[in-house]
CSV table of C-alpha atoms in Angstrom, one decimal:
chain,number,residue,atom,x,y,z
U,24,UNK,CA,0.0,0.0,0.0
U,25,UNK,CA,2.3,2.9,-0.7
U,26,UNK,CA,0.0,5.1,-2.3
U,27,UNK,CA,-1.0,5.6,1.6
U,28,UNK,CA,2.8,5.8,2.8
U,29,UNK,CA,2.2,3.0,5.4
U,30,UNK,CA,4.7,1.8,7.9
U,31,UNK,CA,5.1,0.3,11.1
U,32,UNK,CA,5.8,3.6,13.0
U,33,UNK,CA,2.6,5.9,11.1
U,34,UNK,CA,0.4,3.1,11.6
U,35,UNK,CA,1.4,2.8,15.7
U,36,UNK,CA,1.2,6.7,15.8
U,37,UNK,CA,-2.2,6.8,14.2
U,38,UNK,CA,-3.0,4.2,16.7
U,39,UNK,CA,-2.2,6.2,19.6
U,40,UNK,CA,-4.4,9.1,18.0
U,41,UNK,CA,-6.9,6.9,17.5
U,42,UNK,CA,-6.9,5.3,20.9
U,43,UNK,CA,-6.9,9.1,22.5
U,44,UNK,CA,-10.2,10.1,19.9
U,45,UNK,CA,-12.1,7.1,20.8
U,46,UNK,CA,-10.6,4.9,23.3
U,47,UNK,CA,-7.6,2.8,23.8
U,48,UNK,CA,-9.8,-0.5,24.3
U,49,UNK,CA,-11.9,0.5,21.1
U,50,UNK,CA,-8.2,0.6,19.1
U,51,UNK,CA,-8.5,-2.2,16.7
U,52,UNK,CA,-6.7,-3.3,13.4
U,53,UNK,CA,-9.9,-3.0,11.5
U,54,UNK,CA,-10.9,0.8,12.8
U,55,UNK,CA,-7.6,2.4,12.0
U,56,UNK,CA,-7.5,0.3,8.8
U,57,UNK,CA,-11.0,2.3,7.7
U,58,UNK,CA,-9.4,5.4,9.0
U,59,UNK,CA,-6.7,4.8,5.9
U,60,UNK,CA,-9.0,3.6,3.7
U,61,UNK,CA,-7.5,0.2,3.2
U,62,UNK,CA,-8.4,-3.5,3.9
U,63,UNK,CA,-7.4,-5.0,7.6
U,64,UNK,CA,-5.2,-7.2,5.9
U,65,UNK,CA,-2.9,-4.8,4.5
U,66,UNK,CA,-2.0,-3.7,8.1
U,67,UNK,CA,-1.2,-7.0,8.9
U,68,UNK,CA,2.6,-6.4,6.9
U,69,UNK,CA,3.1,-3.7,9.3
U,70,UNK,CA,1.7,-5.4,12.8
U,71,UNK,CA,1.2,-8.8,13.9
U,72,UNK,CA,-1.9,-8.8,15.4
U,73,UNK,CA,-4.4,-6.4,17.4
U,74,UNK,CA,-2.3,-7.1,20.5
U,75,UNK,CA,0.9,-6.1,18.6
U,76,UNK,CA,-0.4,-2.9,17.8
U,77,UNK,CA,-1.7,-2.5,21.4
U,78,UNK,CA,1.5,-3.2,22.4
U,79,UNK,CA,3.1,-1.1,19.9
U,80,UNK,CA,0.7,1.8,21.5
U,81,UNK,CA,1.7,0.9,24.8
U,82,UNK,CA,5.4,1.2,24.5
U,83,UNK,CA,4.8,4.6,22.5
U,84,UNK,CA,3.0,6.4,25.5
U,85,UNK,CA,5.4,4.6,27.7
U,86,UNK,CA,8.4,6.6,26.1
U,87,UNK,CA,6.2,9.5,25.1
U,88,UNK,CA,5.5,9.7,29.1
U,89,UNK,CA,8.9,8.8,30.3
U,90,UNK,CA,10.7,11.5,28.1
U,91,UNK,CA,8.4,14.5,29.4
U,92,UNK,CA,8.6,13.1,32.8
U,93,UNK,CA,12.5,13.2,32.2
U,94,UNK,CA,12.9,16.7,31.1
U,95,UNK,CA,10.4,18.2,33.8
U,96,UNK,CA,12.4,16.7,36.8
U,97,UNK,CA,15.8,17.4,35.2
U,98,UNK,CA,17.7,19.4,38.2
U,99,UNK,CA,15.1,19.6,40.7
U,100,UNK,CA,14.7,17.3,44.2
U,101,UNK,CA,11.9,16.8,46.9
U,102,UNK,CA,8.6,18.3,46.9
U,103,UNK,CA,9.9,20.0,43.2
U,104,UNK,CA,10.4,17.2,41.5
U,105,UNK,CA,7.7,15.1,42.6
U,106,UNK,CA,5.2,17.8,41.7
U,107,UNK,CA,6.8,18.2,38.6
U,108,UNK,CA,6.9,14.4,37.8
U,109,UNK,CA,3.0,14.5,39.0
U,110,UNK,CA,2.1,17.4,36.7
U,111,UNK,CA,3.0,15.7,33.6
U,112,UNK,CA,1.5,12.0,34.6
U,113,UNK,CA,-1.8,14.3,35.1
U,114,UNK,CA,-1.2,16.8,31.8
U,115,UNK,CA,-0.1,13.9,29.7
U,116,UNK,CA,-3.4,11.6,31.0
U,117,UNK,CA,-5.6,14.9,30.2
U,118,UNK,CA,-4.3,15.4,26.6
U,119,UNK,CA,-3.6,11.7,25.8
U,120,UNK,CA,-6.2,9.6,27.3
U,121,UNK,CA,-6.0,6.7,25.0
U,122,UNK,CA,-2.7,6.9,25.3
U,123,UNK,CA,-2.3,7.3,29.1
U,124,UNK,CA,-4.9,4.0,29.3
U,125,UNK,CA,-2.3,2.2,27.1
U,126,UNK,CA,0.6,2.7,29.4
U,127,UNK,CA,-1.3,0.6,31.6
U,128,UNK,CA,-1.2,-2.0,29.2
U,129,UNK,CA,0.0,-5.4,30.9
U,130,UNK,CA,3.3,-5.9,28.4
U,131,UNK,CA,4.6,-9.6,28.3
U,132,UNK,CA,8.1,-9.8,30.1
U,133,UNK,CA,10.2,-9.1,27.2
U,134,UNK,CA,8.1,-6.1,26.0
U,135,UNK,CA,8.2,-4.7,29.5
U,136,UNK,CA,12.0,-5.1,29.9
U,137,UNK,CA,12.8,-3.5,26.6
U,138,UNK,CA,10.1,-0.8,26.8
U,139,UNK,CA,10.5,2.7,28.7
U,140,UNK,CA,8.3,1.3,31.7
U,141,UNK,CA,12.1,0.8,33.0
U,142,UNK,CA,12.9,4.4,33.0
U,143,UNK,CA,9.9,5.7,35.3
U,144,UNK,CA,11.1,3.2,37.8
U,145,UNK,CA,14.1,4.5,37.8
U,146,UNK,CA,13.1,8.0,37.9
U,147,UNK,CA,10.2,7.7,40.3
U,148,UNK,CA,13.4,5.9,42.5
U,149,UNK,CA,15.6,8.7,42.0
U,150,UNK,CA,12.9,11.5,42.9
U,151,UNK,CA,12.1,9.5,46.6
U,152,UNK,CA,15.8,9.6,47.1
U,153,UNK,CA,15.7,13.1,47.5
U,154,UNK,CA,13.5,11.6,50.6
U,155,UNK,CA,15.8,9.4,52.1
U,156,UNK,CA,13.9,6.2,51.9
U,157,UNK,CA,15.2,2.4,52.3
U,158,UNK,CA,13.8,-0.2,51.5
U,159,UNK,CA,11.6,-1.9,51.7
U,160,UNK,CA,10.1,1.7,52.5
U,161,UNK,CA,11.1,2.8,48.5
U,162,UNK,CA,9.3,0.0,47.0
U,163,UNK,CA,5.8,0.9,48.9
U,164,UNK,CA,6.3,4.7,48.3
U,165,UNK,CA,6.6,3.8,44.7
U,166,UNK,CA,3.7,2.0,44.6
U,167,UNK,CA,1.6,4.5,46.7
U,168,UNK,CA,2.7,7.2,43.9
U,169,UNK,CA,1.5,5.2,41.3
U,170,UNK,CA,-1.6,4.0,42.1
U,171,UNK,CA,-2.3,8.3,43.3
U,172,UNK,CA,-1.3,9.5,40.2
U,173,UNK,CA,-2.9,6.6,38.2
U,174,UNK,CA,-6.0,6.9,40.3
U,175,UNK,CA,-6.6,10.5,40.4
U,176,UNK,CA,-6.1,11.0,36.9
U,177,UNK,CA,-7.9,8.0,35.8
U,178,UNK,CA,-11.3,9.6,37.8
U,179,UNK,CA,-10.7,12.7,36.7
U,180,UNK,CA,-10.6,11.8,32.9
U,181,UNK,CA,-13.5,10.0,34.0
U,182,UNK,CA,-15.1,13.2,34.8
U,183,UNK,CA,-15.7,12.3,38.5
U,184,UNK,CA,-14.7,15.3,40.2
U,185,UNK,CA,-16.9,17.3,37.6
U,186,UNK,CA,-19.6,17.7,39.8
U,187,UNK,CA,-18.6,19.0,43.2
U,188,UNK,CA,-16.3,21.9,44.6
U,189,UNK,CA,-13.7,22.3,45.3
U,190,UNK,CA,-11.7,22.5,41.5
U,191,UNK,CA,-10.0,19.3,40.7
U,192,UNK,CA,-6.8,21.3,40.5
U,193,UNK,CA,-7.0,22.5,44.1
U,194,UNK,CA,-7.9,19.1,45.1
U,195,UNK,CA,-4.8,17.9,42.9
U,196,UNK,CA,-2.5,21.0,44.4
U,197,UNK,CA,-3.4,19.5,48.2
U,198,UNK,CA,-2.9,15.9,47.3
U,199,UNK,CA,1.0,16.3,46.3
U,200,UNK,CA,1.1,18.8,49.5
U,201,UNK,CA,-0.1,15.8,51.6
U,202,UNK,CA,2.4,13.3,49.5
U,203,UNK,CA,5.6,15.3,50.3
U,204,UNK,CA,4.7,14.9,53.8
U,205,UNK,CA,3.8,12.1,53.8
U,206,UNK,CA,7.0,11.1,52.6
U,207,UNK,CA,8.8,13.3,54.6
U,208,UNK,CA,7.9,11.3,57.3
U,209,UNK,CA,7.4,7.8,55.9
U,210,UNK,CA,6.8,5.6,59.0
U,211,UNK,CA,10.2,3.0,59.0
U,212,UNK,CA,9.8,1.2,62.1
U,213,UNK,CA,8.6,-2.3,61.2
């Protein structure tokens, strides 16, 4: 098909817009094949299968996510760079849903290992160093950050904080206050 110019990396692009237009779960083979006009099968040269382009997706937004996150935290420490590392988990969720739901993606083993998933362990790791935490303490703080960020943006996109006061931003604001106390003073007795 080169009258439409596909490739593997416009077809996994398209897919990403695609998944943040009308969902990352609704992201098949045979929609973005109608969005270029050509037969399912032709994609199929390009992709494996819908999971490979999933996956495809999902290792996209993961480097997409982990490059921004990256250059936002990039000199700062403490309550900076976890707001800063915060602030584009939420931005990047807001402009990209599709493609914030396919970071979430469960990767097999080698996909994981190879994909950019790596890099915001690392750098969520580096950021709680500038809180002095052990482990096991580091492990658990990672986790709690995820599943806040992951949470809060994932019911936001959702619109579940559309219908009450205060603003979801102010709520957001007080919730990485509480964080960076939180840990500040990270319980470490066992």
């Amino acid at each position: 098909m080169a009258r439409v110019g596909l490739t593997t990396q416009r077809l996994v692009l398209a897919g990403a817009d695609l998944a943040d237009e009308i969902g990352f779960e609704q992201t098949t083979p045979a929609e973005l094949a109608r969005r270029f006009g050509v037969k399912t099968a032709s994609l199929y040269s390009h992709v494996k299968s819908a999971h490979d382009l999933k996956t495809r997706i999902a290792l996209l937004a993961l480097e997409e996510l982990a490059d921004q996150v990256s250059a936002a935290v990039a000199g700062r420490a403490g309550k900076d760079a976890l707001t800063a590392f915060a602030n584009v988990y939420r931005d990047y969720a807001l402009k990209h849903p599709g493609r914030f739901a396919a970071a979430r993606f469960r990767l097999d083993p080698e996909a994981a290992a190879a994909g950019a998933g790596v890099r915001h362990a690392q750098m969520t790791r580096a950021i709680l160093r500038g809180y002095d935490l052990a482990e096991p303490h580091q492990t658990h703080a990672v986790r709690l950050l995820g599943s806040v960020f992951s949470g809060y943006v994932t019911l936001e996109t959702a619109g579940s904080f559309s219908h009450s006061t205060p603003d979801a931003q102010e709520s957001w604001t007080e919730i990485l206050d509480a964080l960076d106390v939180l840990l500040r003073t990270w319980p470490t007795a066992s």
